[in-house]
Structure formats: C-alpha cells, structure tokens
PDB file of C-alpha atoms in Angstrom:
ATOM      1  CA  GLU A   1     -18.816  -1.603  11.850  1.00 69.00           C
ATOM      2  CA  GLU A   2     -19.731  -1.309   8.789  1.00 77.00           C
ATOM      3  CA  CYS A   3     -16.687   0.626   7.190  1.00 76.00           C
ATOM      4  CA  LEU A   4     -14.708  -2.618   8.614  1.00 76.00           C
ATOM      5  CA  GLN A   5     -16.953  -5.082   7.131  1.00 79.00           C
ATOM      6  CA  ARG A   6     -16.808  -3.350   3.840  1.00 85.00           C
ATOM      7  CA  LEU A   7     -13.003  -3.058   4.127  1.00 86.00           C
ATOM      8  CA  GLN A   8     -13.122  -6.827   5.335  1.00 85.00           C
ATOM      9  CA  ASN A   9     -14.914  -7.295   1.690  1.00 90.00           C
ATOM     10  CA  ARG A  10     -12.482  -5.605  -0.398  1.00 92.00           C
ATOM     11  CA  ILE A  11      -9.832  -7.537   0.954  1.00 92.00           C
ATOM     12  CA  ASP A  12     -11.602 -10.381   0.008  1.00 92.00           C
ATOM     13  CA  ILE A  13     -12.095 -10.102  -4.258  1.00 95.00           C
ATOM     14  CA  ALA A  14      -9.085 -11.168  -6.160  1.00 94.00           C
ATOM     15  CA  TYR A  15      -7.691  -9.480  -8.690  1.00 95.00           C
ATOM     16  CA  ASP A  16     -10.056 -11.286 -11.940  1.00 95.00           C
ATOM     17  CA  SER A  17      -8.642  -9.898 -15.199  1.00 92.00           C
ATOM     18  CA  SER A  18     -12.105 -10.807 -16.957  1.00 94.00           C
ATOM     19  CA  ILE A  19     -13.933  -8.369 -15.167  1.00 96.00           C
ATOM     20  CA  PRO A  20     -14.184  -4.982 -16.518  1.00 97.00           C
ATOM     21  CA  GLU A  21     -14.362  -3.265 -13.741  1.00 97.00           C
ATOM     22  CA  HIS A  22     -10.651  -4.767 -12.562  1.00 97.00           C
ATOM     23  CA  GLN A  23      -9.283  -3.679 -16.643  1.00 97.00           C
ATOM     24  CA  GLU A  24     -10.895  -0.211 -16.403  1.00 97.00           C
ATOM     25  CA  ALA A  25      -8.825   0.297 -12.843  1.00 97.00           C
ATOM     26  CA  LEU A  26      -5.847  -1.174 -14.620  1.00 97.00           C
ATOM     27  CA  ARG A  27      -5.599   1.143 -17.523  1.00 98.00           C
ATOM     28  CA  ALA A  28      -6.684   4.005 -14.979  1.00 98.00           C
ATOM     29  CA  LEU A  29      -3.064   3.235 -13.479  1.00 98.00           C
ATOM     30  CA  TRP A  30      -1.460   3.126 -16.255  1.00 98.00           C
ATOM     31  CA  ASN A  31      -2.347   6.302 -17.112  1.00 97.00           C
ATOM     32  CA  ALA A  32      -2.121   8.037 -13.899  1.00 97.00           C
ATOM     33  CA  ALA A  33       1.973   6.941 -13.847  1.00 97.00           C
ATOM     34  CA  PHE A  34       2.664   7.476 -17.632  1.00 97.00           C
ATOM     35  CA  PRO A  35       0.330   9.606 -18.990  1.00 96.00           C
ATOM     36  CA  GLU A  36       1.560  10.197 -22.086  1.00 95.00           C
ATOM     37  CA  GLU A  37       2.727   6.950 -23.239  1.00 96.00           C
ATOM     38  CA  GLU A  38      -0.166   5.124 -24.320  1.00 96.00           C
ATOM     39  CA  LEU A  39      -1.053   1.290 -23.507  1.00 97.00           C
ATOM     40  CA  ARG A  40      -0.807  -0.933 -26.333  1.00 96.00           C
ATOM     41  CA  GLY A  41      -2.650  -3.869 -23.994  1.00 95.00           C
ATOM     42  CA  LEU A  42      -3.383  -4.949 -20.598  1.00 96.00           C
ATOM     43  CA  ILE A  43      -0.619  -7.888 -21.324  1.00 96.00           C
ATOM     44  CA  SER A  44       2.383  -5.779 -22.432  1.00 97.00           C
ATOM     45  CA  GLU A  45       6.598  -5.022 -21.638  1.00 97.00           C
ATOM     46  CA  GLN A  46       5.278  -1.840 -20.844  1.00 97.00           C
ATOM     47  CA  TRP A  47       3.968  -2.915 -17.217  1.00 97.00           C
ATOM     48  CA  LYS A  48       7.866  -4.011 -17.019  1.00 96.00           C
ATOM     49  CA  GLU A  49       8.620   0.024 -16.578  1.00 96.00           C
ATOM     50  CA  MET A  50       5.950   0.131 -13.531  1.00 97.00           C
ATOM     51  CA  GLY A  51       8.205  -2.322 -11.792  1.00 97.00           C
ATOM     52  CA  TRP A  52       5.826  -5.601 -12.635  1.00 96.00           C
ATOM     53  CA  GLN A  53       7.768  -8.647 -12.686  1.00 93.00           C
ATOM     54  CA  GLY A  54       6.460  -9.820 -15.978  1.00 94.00           C
ATOM     55  CA  LYS A  55       4.201  -8.073 -18.944  1.00 96.00           C
ATOM     56  CA  ASP A  56       1.065  -9.323 -17.151  1.00 95.00           C
ATOM     57  CA  PRO A  57       0.530  -7.325 -13.647  1.00 95.00           C
ATOM     58  CA  SER A  58      -2.593  -9.885 -12.688  1.00 92.00           C
ATOM     59  CA  THR A  59      -0.022 -12.258 -11.821  1.00 92.00           C
ATOM     60  CA  ASP A  60       1.413 -10.083  -9.241  1.00 93.00           C
ATOM     61  CA  PHE A  61      -1.909  -9.287  -7.678  1.00 88.00           C
ATOM     62  CA  ARG A  62      -2.074 -12.920  -6.473  1.00 79.00           C
ATOM     63  CA  GLY A  63      -0.605 -11.531  -2.785  1.00 72.00           C
ATOM     64  CA  GLY A  64      -2.633  -8.865  -2.353  1.00 86.00           C
ATOM     65  CA  GLY A  65      -5.707  -9.208  -4.556  1.00 93.00           C
ATOM     66  CA  PHE A  66      -7.808  -6.312  -6.254  1.00 97.00           C
ATOM     67  CA  ILE A  67      -7.316  -3.477  -3.164  1.00 96.00           C
ATOM     68  CA  SER A  68      -3.671  -3.614  -4.010  1.00 97.00           C
ATOM     69  CA  LEU A  69      -4.788  -2.135  -6.888  1.00 97.00           C
ATOM     70  CA  GLU A  70      -7.189   0.168  -5.356  1.00 98.00           C
ATOM     71  CA  ASN A  71      -4.511   0.980  -2.688  1.00 98.00           C
ATOM     72  CA  LEU A  72      -1.960   2.284  -6.004  1.00 98.00           C
ATOM     73  CA  LEU A  73      -4.358   3.638  -8.025  1.00 98.00           C
ATOM     74  CA  PHE A  74      -5.414   5.641  -4.902  1.00 98.00           C
ATOM     75  CA  PHE A  75      -2.021   7.112  -3.952  1.00 98.00           C
ATOM     76  CA  ALA A  76      -1.741   7.731  -7.750  1.00 98.00           C
ATOM     77  CA  THR A  77      -4.398  10.123  -7.569  1.00 97.00           C
ATOM     78  CA  ASN A  78      -4.435  11.544  -4.391  1.00 97.00           C
ATOM     79  CA  PHE A  79      -0.590  11.926  -3.843  1.00 98.00           C
ATOM     80  CA  PRO A  80       0.381  12.564  -7.177  1.00 97.00           C
ATOM     81  CA  LYS A  81       3.615  13.803  -6.037  1.00 97.00           C
ATOM     82  CA  SER A  82       4.544  11.428  -4.123  1.00 98.00           C
ATOM     83  CA  PHE A  83       3.512   8.503  -6.277  1.00 98.00           C
ATOM     84  CA  LYS A  84       5.743   9.604  -9.026  1.00 97.00           C
ATOM     85  CA  ASP A  85       8.918  10.342  -6.689  1.00 97.00           C
ATOM     86  CA  LEU A  86       8.582   6.927  -5.724  1.00 98.00           C
ATOM     87  CA  LEU A  87       7.538   5.267  -9.210  1.00 97.00           C
ATOM     88  CA  TRP A  88      10.844   7.064 -10.923  1.00 96.00           C
ATOM     89  CA  LYS A  89      12.843   7.274  -7.602  1.00 96.00           C
ATOM     90  CA  LEU A  90      13.741  11.021  -7.516  1.00 96.00           C
ATOM     91  CA  GLU A  91      14.341  11.568  -4.009  1.00 94.00           C
ATOM     92  CA  GLY A  92      17.830  10.871  -2.252  1.00 94.00           C
ATOM     93  CA  ASP A  93      20.609   8.894  -2.902  1.00 93.00           C
ATOM     94  CA  ARG A  94      19.780   5.834  -4.625  1.00 94.00           C
ATOM     95  CA  SER A  95      20.475   2.038  -5.221  1.00 91.00           C
ATOM     96  CA  VAL A  96      21.859   0.908  -8.278  1.00 91.00           C
ATOM     97  CA  TRP A  97      19.383  -2.119  -7.607  1.00 93.00           C
ATOM     98  CA  GLU A  98      15.781  -0.550  -6.675  1.00 96.00           C
ATOM     99  CA  TYR A  99      13.128  -1.813  -5.329  1.00 96.00           C
ATOM    100  CA  PRO A 100      10.207  -3.062  -8.398  1.00 96.00           C
ATOM    101  CA  PHE A 101       7.999   0.294  -7.392  1.00 97.00           C
ATOM    102  CA  ALA A 102       4.508  -1.949  -8.196  1.00 97.00           C
ATOM    103  CA  VAL A 103       5.314  -5.140  -6.457  1.00 96.00           C
ATOM    104  CA  ALA A 104       6.579  -3.010  -3.354  1.00 97.00           C
ATOM    105  CA  GLY A 105       2.861  -1.470  -3.378  1.00 97.00           C
ATOM    106  CA  VAL A 106       1.487  -4.816  -3.758  1.00 96.00           C
ATOM    107  CA  ASN A 107       3.615  -6.385  -0.541  1.00 96.00           C
ATOM    108  CA  ILE A 108       2.850  -3.225   1.251  1.00 97.00           C
ATOM    109  CA  THR A 109      -0.937  -4.016   0.554  1.00 95.00           C
ATOM    110  CA  PHE A 110      -0.691  -7.737   2.091  1.00 94.00           C
ATOM    111  CA  MET A 111       1.695  -6.222   4.738  1.00 94.00           C
ATOM    112  CA  LEU A 112      -0.991  -4.223   6.719  1.00 91.00           C
ATOM    113  CA  ILE A 113      -3.581  -6.644   6.143  1.00 89.00           C
ATOM    114  CA  GLN A 114      -1.487  -8.754   7.927  1.00 88.00           C
ATOM    115  CA  MET A 115      -0.097  -6.456  10.476  1.00 87.00           C
ATOM    116  CA  LEU A 116      -3.709  -4.963  11.501  1.00 83.00           C
ATOM    117  CA  ASP A 117      -5.037  -8.581  11.363  1.00 79.00           C
ATOM    118  CA  LEU A 118      -7.830  -7.914   8.492  1.00 78.00           C
ATOM    119  CA  GLU A 119      -8.490 -11.516   7.846  1.00 73.00           C
ATOM    120  CA  ALA A 120      -9.850 -12.137  11.239  1.00 60.00           C
ATOM    121  CA  VAL A 121     -13.340 -13.027  11.083  1.00 50.00           C
ATOM    122  CA  PHE A 122     -15.643 -10.177  11.405  1.00 48.00           C
ATOM    123  CA  ASN A 123     -17.769 -11.129  14.757  1.00 51.00           C
ATOM    124  CA  PRO A 124     -20.245  -7.690  15.435  1.00 49.00           C
ATOM    125  CA  THR A 125     -20.364  -8.677  19.417  1.00 47.00           C
ATOM    126  CA  LEU A 126     -16.787  -7.843  19.813  1.00 45.00           C
ATOM    127  CA  PRO A 127     -16.396  -4.847  21.804  1.00 41.00           C
ATOM    128  CA  PHE A 128     -13.559  -3.571  19.471  1.00 39.00           C
ATOM    129  CA  ILE A 129     -15.680  -3.988  16.514  1.00 38.00           C
ATOM    130  CA  SER A 130     -15.250  -0.263  15.076  1.00 39.00           C
ATOM    131  CA  LYS A 131     -11.152  -0.182  15.843  1.00 44.00           C
ATOM    132  CA  LEU A 132      -8.124  -1.766  13.701  1.00 51.00           C
ATOM    133  CA  ALA A 133      -6.500  -4.186  15.962  1.00 49.00           C
ATOM    134  CA  VAL A 134      -2.439  -3.220  15.867  1.00 49.00           C
ATOM    135  CA  LYS A 135      -0.763  -7.132  16.694  1.00 44.00           C
ATOM    136  CA  ILE A 136       2.746  -5.823  18.165  1.00 44.00           C
ATOM    137  CA  GLU A 137       4.920  -8.421  18.740  1.00 47.00           C
ATOM    138  CA  ASN A 138       5.618  -8.515  22.791  1.00 40.00           C
ATOM    139  CA  HIS A 139       3.223  -6.403  23.208  1.00 42.00           C
ATOM    140  CA  ASP A 140      -0.491  -6.375  24.511  1.00 40.00           C
ATOM    141  CA  SER A 141      -2.850  -5.580  21.328  1.00 40.00           C
ATOM    142  CA  ALA A 142      -3.533  -1.830  21.127  1.00 45.00           C
ATOM    143  CA  PHE A 143      -7.030  -0.545  19.161  1.00 38.00           C
ATOM    144  CA  LEU A 144      -7.387   2.568  17.412  1.00 44.00           C
ATOM    145  CA  PRO A 145     -10.587   4.030  16.071  1.00 56.00           C
ATOM    146  CA  LEU A 146      -8.977   4.412  12.645  1.00 65.00           C
ATOM    147  CA  ILE A 147     -11.997   3.421  10.167  1.00 65.00           C
ATOM    148  CA  GLU A 148     -13.297   6.937   9.799  1.00 65.00           C
ATOM    149  CA  ASN A 149     -14.418   6.556   6.399  1.00 73.00           C
ATOM    150  CA  GLU A 150     -14.141   4.715   3.154  1.00 73.00           C
ATOM    151  CA  SER A 151     -10.605   5.506   2.429  1.00 88.00           C
ATOM    152  CA  ALA A 152      -8.857   4.832   5.435  1.00 88.00           C
ATOM    153  CA  PHE A 153      -7.258   1.847   5.040  1.00 91.00           C
ATOM    154  CA  ASP A 154      -6.079   3.713   1.511  1.00 95.00           C
ATOM    155  CA  LEU A 155      -4.738   6.670   3.323  1.00 95.00           C
ATOM    156  CA  LEU A 156      -2.517   4.243   5.365  1.00 94.00           C
ATOM    157  CA  TYR A 157      -1.461   2.482   2.546  1.00 96.00           C
ATOM    158  CA  CYS A 158       0.060   5.969   1.338  1.00 98.00           C
ATOM    159  CA  ILE A 159       1.277   6.579   4.166  1.00 97.00           C
ATOM    160  CA  THR A 160       3.388   3.306   4.824  1.00 97.00           C
ATOM    161  CA  PHE A 161       4.780   3.507   0.791  1.00 98.00           C
ATOM    162  CA  LYS A 162       6.190   6.557   1.725  1.00 98.00           C
ATOM    163  CA  LEU A 163       7.666   5.588   5.061  1.00 98.00           C
ATOM    164  CA  MET A 164       8.967   2.620   3.696  1.00 98.00           C
ATOM    165  CA  ASP A 165      10.950   4.506   0.953  1.00 98.00           C
ATOM    166  CA  HIS A 166      11.930   7.095   3.894  1.00 98.00           C
ATOM    167  CA  GLN A 167      13.449   4.186   5.635  1.00 98.00           C
ATOM    168  CA  TRP A 168      14.933   2.307   2.674  1.00 97.00           C
ATOM    169  CA  LEU A 169      16.641   5.437   1.737  1.00 97.00           C
ATOM    170  CA  ALA A 170      17.676   5.664   5.508  1.00 96.00           C
ATOM    171  CA  MET A 171      19.956   2.693   5.751  1.00 96.00           C
ATOM    172  CA  ARG A 172      20.606   2.766   2.325  1.00 96.00           C
ATOM    173  CA  ALA A 173      18.941  -0.578   1.461  1.00 97.00           C
ATOM    174  CA  SER A 174      19.075  -2.136  -1.966  1.00 95.00           C
ATOM    175  CA  TYR A 175      17.161  -4.969  -3.648  1.00 93.00           C
ATOM    176  CA  MET A 176      18.612  -7.871  -1.103  1.00 95.00           C
ATOM    177  CA  ASP A 177      17.318  -5.857   2.155  1.00 97.00           C
ATOM    178  CA  PHE A 178      14.298  -5.321   0.887  1.00 97.00           C
ATOM    179  CA  ASN A 179      12.383  -7.609   3.576  1.00 97.00           C
ATOM    180  CA  THR A 180      14.676  -6.230   6.202  1.00 97.00           C
ATOM    181  CA  VAL A 181      13.145  -2.933   5.378  1.00 98.00           C
ATOM    182  CA  MET A 182       9.669  -4.233   5.487  1.00 98.00           C
ATOM    183  CA  LYS A 183      10.154  -4.892   8.693  1.00 97.00           C
ATOM    184  CA  ALA A 184      11.811  -2.252  10.173  1.00 98.00           C
ATOM    185  CA  THR A 185       9.107   0.355   8.223  1.00 98.00           C
ATOM    186  CA  ARG A 186       5.995  -2.201   9.796  1.00 95.00           C
ATOM    187  CA  ARG A 187       7.888  -1.926  13.664  1.00 95.00           C
ATOM    188  CA  GLN A 188       8.206   1.648  13.262  1.00 96.00           C
ATOM    189  CA  LEU A 189       4.643   2.301  11.553  1.00 93.00           C
ATOM    190  CA  GLU A 190       3.260   0.187  14.966  1.00 90.00           C
ATOM    191  CA  ARG A 191       5.603   2.754  16.994  1.00 91.00           C
ATOM    192  CA  GLU A 192       3.670   5.955  15.410  1.00 91.00           C
ATOM    193  CA  LEU A 193       0.442   3.954  16.003  1.00 86.00           C
ATOM    194  CA  LEU A 194       0.591   3.539  19.608  1.00 83.00           C
ATOM    195  CA  LEU A 195       1.746   6.640  20.168  1.00 86.00           C
ATOM    196  CA  GLU A 196      -0.889   9.263  22.320  1.00 82.00           C
ATOM    197  CA  ASP A 197      -2.803  11.819  21.035  1.00 84.00           C
ATOM    198  CA  ILE A 198      -3.415   9.735  17.179  1.00 82.00           C
ATOM    199  CA  THR A 199      -7.074   9.726  16.836  1.00 79.00           C
ATOM    200  CA  ARG A 200      -6.649  10.295  12.802  1.00 84.00           C
ATOM    201  CA  LEU A 201      -4.560   8.720  10.285  1.00 88.00           C
ATOM    202  CA  GLU A 202      -3.313  12.547   9.210  1.00 92.00           C
ATOM    203  CA  ASP A 203      -1.659  12.391  12.882  1.00 91.00           C
ATOM    204  CA  LEU A 204       0.767  10.182  12.246  1.00 92.00           C
ATOM    205  CA  PRO A 205       3.982  11.574  12.001  1.00 96.00           C
ATOM    206  CA  SER A 206       5.053   9.748   8.933  1.00 97.00           C
ATOM    207  CA  TYR A 207       1.683  11.364   7.241  1.00 97.00           C
ATOM    208  CA  SER A 208       4.125  14.649   6.747  1.00 97.00           C
ATOM    209  CA  LEU A 209       6.437  12.645   3.949  1.00 97.00           C
ATOM    210  CA  LEU A 210       3.684  12.830   1.740  1.00 97.00           C
ATOM    211  CA  THR A 211       3.180  15.340  -0.708  1.00 95.00           C
ATOM    212  CA  ARG A 212      -0.091  15.688  -3.002  1.00 92.00           C
TER     213      ARG A 212
END
C-alpha cells in the first residue's frame, strides 16, 4: 500500500526547471548518455542529440512529469548497454526515419501510467490496493502483485522500452508508425502480464531482452 501511494505521489510531481534536484537529474541523464561530451547548459541545442524535440527538454516532460526523467535515468544507470543500444539505434535493420529516443521514453512513461490506471484516486479500503490494476480491453481486469520495491515501476519501464524497440524492428516501422508500434507494445505487455506464474517483473518474457 505504501509503495503504491509513493508511486502515485511520484506521478503527481511535474518537472520544474527551477528545482535543483530536477536540474541535477537532467544533468545526470546527459552524463550517462554522453559521458565524454560536456553539457553546455540545461537549455542547449545539444539535447536534440538525445532525441528531444528542441533545445529545452523541460517542454517535453509535460506529458510524463518528473517521473519520466527518473525512468530514463534509472534505465541509463541499471541497464547501460540496452540504454545505449536504443539511444544510438545499434541493433537491427533501421528505418531512415527513426523514433526520437528521449521523446519515446516520455511517451512510454505516459502509456504505462494509463495502462496501469495509476492516476486513479488512492483508496486504502480497496482489496486489491497492493496490486497494480492492468486494464485490458474486452477482458476482466487482472491484478498482479508487482510492487515489490520502490523501483518496480522503473523496471517495468525499462522492459517496456526494450519491448517497444523490439516491436519497432519486427514491424519494420518508421517515424509515422510510432503510435501503431506503441499500441502493439501495450497489447504484448498486457498479454505477458496475464501469463500464469508471473510473480515478479523478472518473470516477464520481455525481461530477457534487457542487457546490462
């Protein structure tokens, strides 16, 4: 219950460029992505190299909030190889028009929040409060006890990002297909969450796509 409450509290935090902690997280993300290139400023044309829409990443966080930055930083820190593979599009036969890495990351955060219905009002009287609700179209809601620790959502994010890229390559997608790929990713993730004997995120088939 406490983990779910803290996760929902995280979701409520908007990115604020005036907060030192948020500034430091953004710098840490840059250093993880480009350790050999000095960042000239939190507003810089350099950010486009990571796949932000403009020179100020804060404008892209509106859809995902501060947690979307935390998700990216968790990915870079805990699965650096997969993070770099996706950032630099190192795997597979790629389209000429690729998806922008950072913006895709914010979209994944937003998609997971919606899929897991995490913006629902917290109600400690509900019997399933210690579980994540997976809303699946045309199916009854399924519930999984996935909140084992503070980083469960962040880990699910990493799995989903890698799964999205896997779907992208399988569908031979280009930039205009991004929304279609995201929908396919969500459907596949929902199917995996419904599999029997899934008691932790590491049991999901797509977890095997991640490399450290």
